[in-house]
mmCIF file of C-alpha atoms and ligand atoms in Angstrom:
data_model
loop_
_atom_site.group_PDB
_atom_site.id
_atom_site.type_symbol
_atom_site.label_atom_id
_atom_site.label_comp_id
_atom_site.label_asym_id
_atom_site.label_seq_id
_atom_site.Cartn_x
_atom_site.Cartn_y
_atom_site.Cartn_z
ATOM 1 C CA MET Q 1 24.034 246.361 80.034
ATOM 2 C CA VAL Q 2 23.904 250.037 80.297
ATOM 3 C CA THR Q 3 21.059 251.872 77.387
ATOM 4 C CA LYS Q 4 21.034 255.309 78.832
ATOM 5 C CA SER Q 5 24.060 257.791 79.687
ATOM 6 C CA LEU Q 6 24.369 259.222 82.977
ATOM 7 C CA HIS Q 7 23.007 262.582 81.972
ATOM 8 C CA LYS Q 8 19.880 260.788 80.638
ATOM 9 C CA ARG Q 9 19.675 258.799 83.515
ATOM 10 C CA GLU Q 10 19.881 262.161 85.839
ATOM 11 C CA SER Q 11 22.507 260.319 87.932
ATOM 12 C CA ASP Q 12 24.792 262.110 90.451
ATOM 13 C CA LEU Q 13 27.482 261.046 88.570
ATOM 14 C CA ALA Q 14 26.336 263.085 85.636
ATOM 15 C CA ASN Q 15 27.585 266.093 87.326
ATOM 16 C CA SER Q 16 31.135 266.845 87.294
ATOM 17 C CA ASN Q 17 31.956 268.011 90.497
ATOM 18 C CA ARG Q 18 29.984 264.960 92.356
ATOM 19 C CA GLN Q 19 33.068 263.173 90.411
ATOM 20 C CA LEU Q 20 35.756 265.586 91.334
ATOM 21 C CA GLU Q 21 34.080 265.504 95.169
ATOM 22 C CA ILE Q 22 34.677 261.572 95.321
ATOM 23 C CA LEU Q 23 37.827 261.502 93.207
ATOM 24 C CA SER Q 24 39.127 264.091 96.134
ATOM 25 C CA ASN Q 25 37.975 262.555 99.224
ATOM 26 C CA GLY Q 26 37.884 259.646 101.279
ATOM 27 C CA ILE Q 27 41.103 257.834 100.404
ATOM 28 C CA PHE Q 28 42.703 260.303 99.242
ATOM 29 C CA GLN Q 29 41.166 263.206 101.926
ATOM 30 C CA ASN Q 30 42.000 260.555 105.108
ATOM 31 C CA GLY Q 31 45.897 260.195 103.595
ATOM 32 C CA GLU Q 32 45.485 256.340 102.801
ATOM 33 C CA LEU Q 33 46.610 257.127 99.693
ATOM 34 C CA PRO Q 34 48.815 260.088 98.578
ATOM 35 C CA THR Q 35 47.039 262.701 96.362
ATOM 36 C CA PHE Q 36 48.005 263.271 92.485
ATOM 37 C CA LYS Q 37 49.617 266.474 93.182
ATOM 38 C CA ALA Q 38 51.488 264.850 96.107
ATOM 39 C CA LYS Q 39 53.201 262.083 94.249
ATOM 40 C CA ILE Q 40 54.090 263.954 90.946
ATOM 41 C CA ALA Q 41 56.004 266.548 93.803
ATOM 42 C CA GLU Q 42 57.889 263.844 95.249
ATOM 43 C CA THR Q 43 60.287 263.353 92.236
ATOM 44 C CA ASN Q 44 59.872 267.530 91.508
ATOM 45 C CA GLN Q 45 57.389 267.235 88.579
ATOM 46 C CA PHE Q 46 54.836 269.547 89.890
ATOM 47 C CA PRO Q 47 53.613 271.796 88.811
ATOM 48 C CA LEU Q 48 52.874 269.615 85.457
ATOM 49 C CA LYS Q 49 53.567 271.875 82.321
ATOM 50 C CA ALA Q 50 52.356 271.711 79.017
ATOM 51 C CA LYS Q 51 55.426 271.437 76.416
ATOM 52 C CA LYS Q 52 55.172 272.636 72.710
ATOM 53 C CA LEU Q 53 51.561 271.564 71.185
ATOM 54 C CA GLU Q 54 51.992 268.258 68.783
ATOM 55 C CA ILE Q 55 48.332 267.060 68.971
ATOM 56 C CA LEU Q 56 44.888 268.383 68.489
ATOM 57 C CA GLN Q 57 42.544 266.615 69.455
ATOM 58 C CA ILE Q 58 38.910 268.060 68.836
ATOM 59 C CA ASN Q 59 35.302 266.393 70.261
ATOM 60 C CA VAL Q 60 32.961 267.059 67.425
ATOM 61 C CA GLY Q 61 30.188 265.907 69.794
ATOM 62 C CA TYR Q 62 28.795 263.544 72.924
ATOM 63 C CA MET Q 63 26.558 261.800 70.594
ATOM 64 C CA CYS Q 64 27.145 258.090 69.650
ATOM 65 C CA ASN Q 65 25.365 254.900 68.407
ATOM 66 C CA GLN Q 66 26.598 253.123 71.347
ATOM 67 C CA VAL Q 67 26.195 253.363 75.393
ATOM 68 C CA CYS Q 68 29.286 251.206 76.579
ATOM 69 C CA GLU Q 69 29.961 250.577 80.030
ATOM 70 C CA HIS Q 70 33.148 252.039 80.603
ATOM 71 C CA CYS Q 71 32.475 255.556 78.319
ATOM 72 C CA HIS Q 72 34.380 258.384 79.823
ATOM 73 C CA VAL Q 73 32.781 260.851 77.852
ATOM 74 C CA ASP Q 74 28.982 259.153 78.656
ATOM 75 C CA ALA Q 75 27.932 259.239 75.344
ATOM 76 C CA GLY Q 76 25.130 258.098 73.549
ATOM 77 C CA PRO Q 77 22.274 258.273 71.137
ATOM 78 C CA ASP Q 78 20.734 260.800 73.747
ATOM 79 C CA ARG Q 79 23.377 262.911 74.378
ATOM 80 C CA LYS Q 80 22.652 266.195 71.797
ATOM 81 C CA GLU Q 81 25.733 268.112 72.446
ATOM 82 C CA ILE Q 82 27.180 268.622 69.242
ATOM 83 C CA MET Q 83 29.986 271.031 67.337
ATOM 84 C CA THR Q 84 28.334 273.537 65.238
ATOM 85 C CA ARG Q 85 29.740 274.543 61.256
ATOM 86 C CA GLU Q 86 30.793 277.731 63.023
ATOM 87 C CA THR Q 87 32.978 276.665 65.743
ATOM 88 C CA MET Q 88 34.271 274.221 63.070
ATOM 89 C CA GLN Q 89 34.967 276.798 61.066
ATOM 90 C CA GLN Q 90 36.980 278.479 64.059
ATOM 91 C CA CYS Q 91 38.820 275.043 64.357
ATOM 92 C CA LEU Q 92 40.004 275.167 60.905
ATOM 93 C CA VAL Q 93 41.680 278.646 61.158
ATOM 94 C CA VAL Q 94 43.381 276.948 64.106
ATOM 95 C CA ILE Q 95 44.315 273.989 61.990
ATOM 96 C CA LYS Q 96 45.592 275.700 59.441
ATOM 97 C CA ASN Q 97 48.006 277.869 61.449
ATOM 98 C CA THR Q 98 49.524 275.475 64.240
ATOM 99 C CA GLY Q 99 52.407 273.769 64.778
ATOM 100 C CA ALA Q 100 51.045 270.857 65.764
ATOM 101 C CA HIS Q 101 51.696 267.437 63.411
ATOM 102 C CA THR Q 102 48.583 265.209 64.549
ATOM 103 C CA LEU Q 103 44.897 266.214 64.354
ATOM 104 C CA ASP Q 104 42.578 263.964 66.064
ATOM 105 C CA LEU Q 105 38.805 263.849 65.866
ATOM 106 C CA THR Q 106 36.958 262.237 68.281
ATOM 107 C CA GLY Q 107 33.335 262.177 70.142
ATOM 108 C CA GLY Q 108 31.120 260.285 70.762
ATOM 109 C CA ALA Q 109 31.087 258.897 67.424
ATOM 110 C CA PRO Q 110 32.154 261.596 65.441
ATOM 111 C CA GLU Q 111 30.663 260.512 62.422
ATOM 112 C CA MET Q 112 27.140 261.331 63.816
ATOM 113 C CA ASN Q 113 27.752 265.046 63.877
ATOM 114 C CA PRO Q 114 25.619 266.407 60.638
ATOM 115 C CA ASP Q 115 28.716 268.273 59.410
ATOM 116 C CA PHE Q 116 31.753 265.585 60.162
ATOM 117 C CA ARG Q 117 32.268 265.154 56.328
ATOM 118 C CA TRP Q 118 32.425 268.803 55.639
ATOM 119 C CA PHE Q 119 34.759 269.230 58.285
ATOM 120 C CA VAL Q 120 37.016 266.238 57.262
ATOM 121 C CA GLU Q 121 37.218 267.490 53.844
ATOM 122 C CA GLU Q 122 38.411 271.379 54.998
ATOM 123 C CA ALA Q 123 40.325 269.844 57.359
ATOM 124 C CA ALA Q 124 42.275 267.240 54.865
ATOM 125 C CA LYS Q 125 43.050 270.392 52.683
ATOM 126 C CA ALA Q 126 45.471 271.911 55.833
ATOM 127 C CA GLY Q 127 47.767 269.011 54.660
ATOM 128 C CA ILE Q 128 48.449 268.425 58.652
ATOM 129 C CA LYS Q 129 50.786 265.197 58.898
ATOM 130 C CA ASP Q 130 49.048 262.589 60.769
ATOM 131 C CA PHE Q 131 44.933 263.258 60.724
ATOM 132 C CA ILE Q 132 42.817 260.849 63.258
ATOM 133 C CA VAL Q 133 39.669 259.921 63.329
ATOM 134 C CA ARG Q 134 38.291 258.149 66.190
ATOM 135 C CA SER Q 135 35.644 255.541 64.760
ATOM 136 C CA ASN Q 136 34.075 253.132 66.799
ATOM 137 C CA LEU Q 137 33.860 250.847 63.954
ATOM 138 C CA THR Q 138 29.857 249.601 64.447
ATOM 139 C CA ILE Q 139 28.845 253.548 62.619
ATOM 140 C CA ILE Q 140 30.002 252.220 59.246
ATOM 141 C CA ARG Q 141 27.569 249.131 60.089
ATOM 142 C CA ALA Q 142 24.546 251.320 62.084
ATOM 143 C CA ASN Q 143 23.106 252.834 58.758
ATOM 144 C CA LYS Q 144 22.854 252.697 55.055
ATOM 145 C CA LYS Q 145 24.042 256.797 55.149
ATOM 146 C CA TYR Q 146 27.540 255.497 56.981
ATOM 147 C CA TYR Q 147 28.178 252.489 54.512
ATOM 148 C CA ASP Q 148 30.528 254.640 52.342
ATOM 149 C CA LEU Q 149 32.885 255.894 55.286
ATOM 150 C CA PRO Q 150 35.658 253.540 54.805
ATOM 151 C CA GLU Q 151 35.851 255.039 51.212
ATOM 152 C CA PHE Q 152 35.722 258.590 51.970
ATOM 153 C CA PHE Q 153 38.027 257.671 54.969
ATOM 154 C CA LYS Q 154 40.199 256.562 52.043
ATOM 155 C CA LYS Q 155 39.976 259.457 49.715
ATOM 156 C CA HIS Q 156 40.968 262.057 52.564
ATOM 157 C CA ASN Q 157 43.800 259.670 53.960
ATOM 158 C CA VAL Q 158 42.509 259.685 57.069
ATOM 159 C CA HIS Q 159 44.232 257.518 59.730
ATOM 160 C CA VAL Q 160 41.803 255.198 61.277
ATOM 161 C CA VAL Q 161 41.990 254.765 65.090
ATOM 162 C CA SER Q 162 39.183 252.162 66.344
ATOM 163 C CA SER Q 163 38.138 250.569 69.394
ATOM 164 C CA MET Q 164 38.389 246.872 70.008
ATOM 165 C CA PRO Q 165 38.058 245.818 73.351
ATOM 166 C CA HIS Q 166 39.045 242.094 72.693
ATOM 167 C CA TRP Q 167 39.145 239.150 69.549
ATOM 168 C CA THR Q 168 35.653 237.270 71.492
ATOM 169 C CA ARG Q 169 32.588 238.023 70.794
ATOM 170 C CA GLY Q 170 31.608 237.630 74.632
ATOM 171 C CA LYS Q 171 34.305 240.255 76.088
ATOM 172 C CA THR Q 172 33.373 242.484 73.301
ATOM 173 C CA ASP Q 173 29.739 242.555 73.521
ATOM 174 C CA LYS Q 174 29.469 242.436 77.532
ATOM 175 C CA GLN Q 175 31.737 245.951 77.647
ATOM 176 C CA ARG Q 176 30.306 247.628 74.414
ATOM 177 C CA GLY Q 177 26.452 245.799 73.462
ATOM 178 C CA ASP Q 178 25.117 242.948 71.802
ATOM 179 C CA GLY Q 179 25.965 242.705 68.374
ATOM 180 C CA VAL Q 180 29.151 245.137 68.628
ATOM 181 C CA PHE Q 181 31.115 242.182 67.910
ATOM 182 C CA ASP Q 182 29.823 240.852 64.856
ATOM 183 C CA LYS Q 183 29.785 244.481 63.434
ATOM 184 C CA SER Q 184 33.101 245.688 64.339
ATOM 185 C CA ILE Q 185 34.329 242.625 62.232
ATOM 186 C CA LYS Q 186 32.374 243.658 59.344
ATOM 187 C CA ALA Q 187 33.923 246.755 59.460
ATOM 188 C CA LEU Q 188 37.560 245.823 60.179
ATOM 189 C CA GLN Q 189 37.023 243.671 56.871
ATOM 190 C CA GLU Q 190 35.826 246.246 55.009
ATOM 191 C CA LEU Q 191 38.240 248.488 55.804
ATOM 192 C CA ASN Q 192 40.784 245.840 54.898
ATOM 193 C CA ALA Q 193 39.499 245.633 51.462
ATOM 194 C CA ILE Q 194 40.280 248.833 50.534
ATOM 195 C CA GLY Q 195 43.576 248.479 51.906
ATOM 196 C CA TYR Q 196 43.457 250.014 55.213
ATOM 197 C CA GLY Q 197 45.768 248.149 58.173
ATOM 198 C CA MET Q 198 47.393 245.915 55.224
ATOM 199 C CA PRO Q 199 51.279 245.501 55.766
ATOM 200 C CA ASN Q 200 53.103 248.213 54.082
ATOM 201 C CA SER Q 201 50.237 250.397 53.685
ATOM 202 C CA GLY Q 202 49.685 253.483 54.092
ATOM 203 C CA LEU Q 203 46.153 253.763 54.944
ATOM 204 C CA LYS Q 204 46.517 253.111 58.960
ATOM 205 C CA LEU Q 205 44.413 251.342 60.862
ATOM 206 C CA ASP Q 206 45.362 251.381 64.847
ATOM 207 C CA LEU Q 207 42.774 249.348 67.242
ATOM 208 C CA VAL Q 208 42.430 250.514 70.533
ATOM 209 C CA TYR Q 209 42.098 247.957 73.767
ATOM 210 C CA ASN Q 210 40.872 249.090 77.034
ATOM 211 C CA PRO Q 211 39.990 246.412 79.972
ATOM 212 C CA SER Q 212 36.712 245.179 80.415
ATOM 213 C CA GLY Q 213 37.005 245.162 84.279
ATOM 214 C CA ALA Q 214 38.665 247.192 87.268
ATOM 215 C CA PHE Q 215 41.627 245.880 86.289
ATOM 216 C CA LEU Q 216 44.901 247.531 84.281
ATOM 217 C CA PRO Q 217 45.701 246.795 80.843
ATOM 218 C CA GLY Q 218 48.997 244.058 80.044
ATOM 219 C CA ASP Q 219 51.803 244.820 78.198
ATOM 220 C CA GLN Q 220 50.639 246.388 75.192
ATOM 221 C CA MET Q 221 53.096 244.336 72.872
ATOM 222 C CA SER Q 222 52.353 241.139 73.590
ATOM 223 C CA MET Q 223 48.456 242.036 73.556
ATOM 224 C CA GLU Q 224 49.053 243.346 70.054
ATOM 225 C CA LYS Q 225 50.922 240.008 68.928
ATOM 226 C CA ASP Q 226 47.663 238.086 70.713
ATOM 227 C CA PHE Q 227 45.520 240.084 68.787
ATOM 228 C CA LYS Q 228 46.648 239.895 65.672
ATOM 229 C CA LYS Q 229 47.085 236.501 65.715
ATOM 230 C CA ALA Q 230 43.428 235.682 67.120
ATOM 231 C CA LEU Q 231 41.975 238.267 64.380
ATOM 232 C CA LEU Q 232 44.054 237.078 61.528
ATOM 233 C CA GLU Q 233 43.274 233.014 62.010
ATOM 234 C CA ASP Q 234 39.412 233.362 62.866
ATOM 235 C CA PHE Q 235 38.816 236.379 60.737
ATOM 236 C CA ASN Q 236 41.542 237.116 58.366
ATOM 237 C CA ILE Q 237 41.843 240.824 59.951
ATOM 238 C CA GLN Q 238 45.105 242.971 59.832
ATOM 239 C CA PHE Q 239 45.816 246.449 61.620
ATOM 240 C CA HIS Q 240 48.998 247.979 62.060
ATOM 241 C CA ASN Q 241 49.421 249.181 66.174
ATOM 242 C CA LEU Q 242 47.276 248.124 69.213
ATOM 243 C CA PHE Q 243 46.918 250.814 71.597
ATOM 244 C CA ALA Q 244 46.681 249.960 75.074
ATOM 245 C CA ILE Q 245 44.538 252.339 77.080
ATOM 246 C CA THR Q 246 43.701 252.357 81.242
ATOM 247 C CA ASN Q 247 40.479 253.463 82.002
ATOM 248 C CA LEU Q 248 40.211 256.263 83.642
ATOM 249 C CA PRO Q 249 38.255 256.352 87.138
ATOM 250 C CA ILE Q 250 36.010 259.036 85.784
ATOM 251 C CA SER Q 251 31.999 259.344 84.305
ATOM 252 C CA ARG Q 252 30.451 255.921 83.493
ATOM 253 C CA PHE Q 253 33.806 253.438 84.374
ATOM 254 C CA LEU Q 254 33.543 255.837 88.136
ATOM 255 C CA ASP Q 255 29.922 254.533 88.109
ATOM 256 C CA TYR Q 256 30.571 251.182 87.355
ATOM 257 C CA LEU Q 257 33.713 251.009 90.117
ATOM 258 C CA ILE Q 258 30.852 252.684 92.535
ATOM 259 C CA ALA Q 259 28.159 250.370 91.578
ATOM 260 C CA SER Q 260 30.535 246.742 91.472
ATOM 261 C CA GLU Q 261 32.423 248.312 94.657
ATOM 262 C CA ASN Q 262 35.498 248.153 93.163
ATOM 263 C CA TYR Q 263 36.912 251.978 93.441
ATOM 264 C CA GLU Q 264 39.033 251.952 96.456
ATOM 265 C CA ASP Q 265 40.645 248.303 95.115
ATOM 266 C CA TYR Q 266 40.946 250.335 91.700
ATOM 267 C CA MET Q 267 42.504 253.334 92.914
ATOM 268 C CA TYR Q 268 44.969 251.163 94.984
ATOM 269 C CA SER Q 269 45.946 249.515 91.949
ATOM 270 C CA LEU Q 270 46.231 252.698 89.850
ATOM 271 C CA VAL Q 271 48.544 254.022 93.006
ATOM 272 C CA GLU Q 272 50.700 251.210 93.535
ATOM 273 C CA ALA Q 273 51.125 250.937 89.719
ATOM 274 C CA TYR Q 274 52.544 254.735 89.584
ATOM 275 C CA ASN Q 275 55.542 255.219 87.379
ATOM 276 C CA PRO Q 276 56.882 258.076 87.737
ATOM 277 C CA ALA Q 277 59.000 258.154 84.436
ATOM 278 C CA ALA Q 278 55.561 258.516 82.860
ATOM 279 C CA VAL Q 279 55.014 261.711 84.106
ATOM 280 C CA SER Q 280 56.681 263.831 81.597
ATOM 281 C CA ASN Q 281 55.164 262.029 78.759
ATOM 282 C CA VAL Q 282 51.689 262.030 79.554
ATOM 283 C CA MET Q 283 49.166 263.457 76.447
ATOM 284 C CA CYS Q 284 48.419 266.980 78.073
ATOM 285 C CA THR Q 285 52.083 267.739 77.643
ATOM 286 C CA ASN Q 286 51.741 267.753 73.976
ATOM 287 C CA THR Q 287 48.040 267.551 73.501
ATOM 288 C CA LEU Q 288 45.510 270.258 73.836
ATOM 289 C CA SER Q 289 41.753 269.206 73.817
ATOM 290 C CA VAL Q 290 38.470 271.421 72.303
ATOM 291 C CA SER Q 291 34.972 270.337 73.373
ATOM 292 C CA TRP Q 292 32.003 270.756 71.106
ATOM 293 C CA ASP Q 293 31.200 274.483 72.257
ATOM 294 C CA GLY Q 294 34.698 275.428 71.419
ATOM 295 C CA TYR Q 295 36.496 275.416 75.000
ATOM 296 C CA LEU Q 296 40.266 274.133 75.644
ATOM 297 C CA TYR Q 297 41.070 271.835 77.653
ATOM 298 C CA ASP Q 298 44.142 269.580 78.928
ATOM 299 C CA CYS Q 299 42.721 266.385 77.661
ATOM 300 C CA ASP Q 300 39.428 265.025 76.850
ATOM 301 C CA PHE Q 301 39.313 263.488 80.148
ATOM 302 C CA ASN Q 302 39.746 267.029 82.018
ATOM 303 C CA GLN Q 303 37.121 268.010 79.458
ATOM 304 C CA MET Q 304 34.515 265.590 81.113
ATOM 305 C CA LEU Q 305 35.136 267.126 84.346
ATOM 306 C CA GLU Q 306 34.884 270.377 83.335
ATOM 307 C CA LEU Q 307 38.099 271.468 84.361
ATOM 308 C CA PRO Q 308 39.510 273.770 81.644
ATOM 309 C CA VAL Q 309 42.740 275.214 80.653
ATOM 310 C CA ASN Q 310 44.798 277.481 83.099
ATOM 311 C CA SER Q 311 45.570 280.003 80.669
ATOM 312 C CA LYS Q 312 43.735 283.152 78.953
ATOM 313 C CA SER Q 313 43.554 281.736 75.902
ATOM 314 C CA LYS Q 314 40.456 279.408 77.014
ATOM 315 C CA HIS Q 315 38.377 279.212 73.661
ATOM 316 C CA ILE Q 316 39.312 277.816 70.182
ATOM 317 C CA SER Q 317 37.928 281.725 69.179
ATOM 318 C CA GLU Q 318 41.118 283.519 71.242
ATOM 319 C CA PHE Q 319 43.571 280.275 70.682
ATOM 320 C CA ASN Q 320 46.999 281.736 71.235
ATOM 321 C CA GLU Q 321 49.656 278.596 70.965
ATOM 322 C CA ASP Q 322 52.333 280.621 72.648
ATOM 323 C CA LEU Q 323 50.235 281.753 75.499
ATOM 324 C CA LEU Q 324 49.225 278.164 76.068
ATOM 325 C CA GLU Q 325 52.648 276.632 75.828
ATOM 326 C CA GLY Q 326 54.387 276.084 79.243
ATOM 327 C CA ARG Q 327 50.620 276.092 81.074
ATOM 328 C CA LYS Q 328 50.439 274.803 84.304
ATOM 329 C CA ILE Q 329 48.301 271.304 83.752
ATOM 330 C CA VAL Q 330 44.965 271.186 85.992
ATOM 331 C CA ILE Q 331 45.395 267.791 87.845
ATOM 332 C CA SER Q 332 43.298 265.894 90.015
ATOM 333 C CA GLN Q 333 43.233 261.778 91.485
ATOM 334 C CA HIS Q 334 42.127 260.609 87.918
ATOM 335 C CA CYS Q 335 45.630 261.646 86.463
ATOM 336 C CA TYR Q 336 47.028 258.573 88.021
ATOM 337 C CA GLY Q 337 45.377 256.275 85.131
ATOM 338 C CA CYS Q 338 47.769 257.593 82.922
ATOM 339 C CA THR Q 339 50.671 257.015 84.977
ATOM 340 C CA ALA Q 340 50.559 253.645 85.939
ATOM 341 C CA GLY Q 341 52.835 251.276 84.759
ATOM 342 C CA ALA Q 342 53.849 251.883 80.737
ATOM 343 C CA GLY Q 343 51.582 255.064 81.227
ATOM 344 C CA SER Q 344 48.393 255.492 78.999
ATOM 345 C CA SER Q 345 47.292 257.941 76.799
ATOM 346 C CA CYS Q 346 45.044 257.854 73.567
ATOM 347 C CA GLN Q 347 48.289 256.939 71.515
ATOM 348 C CA GLY Q 348 48.620 254.180 73.829
ATOM 349 C CA VAL Q 349 51.573 253.870 76.309
ATOM 350 C CA VAL Q 350 53.951 256.683 76.944
ATOM 351 C CA ALA Q 351 57.126 255.275 79.010
HETATM 352 S S1 LIG P 401 31.466 254.017 71.118
HETATM 353 FE FE1 LIG P 401 33.067 255.513 72.061
HETATM 354 S S2 LIG P 401 31.971 257.303 72.781
HETATM 355 FE FE2 LIG P 401 30.541 255.658 72.351
HETATM 356 S S3 LIG P 401 29.845 254.824 73.899
HETATM 357 FE FE3 LIG P 401 31.510 253.952 73.184
HETATM 358 S S4 LIG P 401 33.373 254.156 74.224
HETATM 359 FE FE4 LIG P 401 31.857 256.417 74.231
HETATM 360 S S1 LIG P 402 44.127 262.903 82.934
HETATM 361 FE FE1 LIG P 402 44.473 264.499 81.582
HETATM 362 S S2 LIG P 402 45.225 265.992 83.137
HETATM 363 FE FE2 LIG P 402 46.130 264.350 83.855
HETATM 364 S S3 LIG P 402 47.791 263.358 83.718
HETATM 365 FE FE3 LIG P 402 45.913 262.017 81.974
HETATM 366 S S4 LIG P 402 46.062 263.882 80.604
HETATM 367 FE FE4 LIG P 402 47.198 265.040 81.903
#
């Protein structure tokens, strides 16, 4: 089980250039597999361009109480990158003025940012239609100071989106750490108890599934049925939707693929499962990602690869929605993860 981030371990892969080198060399350099650019050009979809902004996703820091094996953020207790209140204030100016209908707070564990509650309170006042917080669930049980998070979320009508890789203890703990399953179940029961995830409840609770190994997720609808049945029968837990997400070959998942000698096979699976119909709806076409230090990226994955937006508007302090619309999306081979099968995004399938 992983216990430290790649950064703390001073791994080669903590360096985003090294990750990009791996993704560009080998099977993609020698022509065994087509690059993502060549693949989308086959259907005249290159360059991929941003449409109207709909979702603003803000990463408030890479600190997390967990160190999951697959984490694309390389998050963990040892990561100290945290959004300051000053940068949050710059974000609030944008939140109040943007035409985006969804605000999506992520991390790390976003709740660990010391200004998290202040930020949620201020952002909620902007009255944005869908206000998502991505919670790993265990944070709710990690320390007394987080025990009231369900009530806090309810008070601000936050839409909770939580990771839950499986309905069994073994598979969940293998990917996310010992004890994660039991704490997640407890947290879900607490959220249910105040109305989250209940049928017809306006308090939205969605779960996120991602595979625990070098394989692609199954059909989202049938997995949702299986999750709902098992969680209800075993723990009396209810939730609204399940999002099935493909693991992208970056950061700790790339490290896992290389260490388990699955990298090439996984890239082959992604390319074989390429679905041209998913390209026009990949999340970078309607989403913008803001990093803990305020820089703008096409998505959270590009943020971790340190591939900034291709626009003159590069920082939240100089945010210009008109300039950002129509920008050319920065792509590399990791993008195959978003176009495999039914496609994948933070909101689940896209095609
Ligand atoms: S809970 Fe999420 S952010 Fe934290 S280590 Fe796991 S995957 Fe990464
Ligand atoms: S990885 Fe990011 S840039 Fe690439 S297709 Fe997916 S959302 Fe777009």
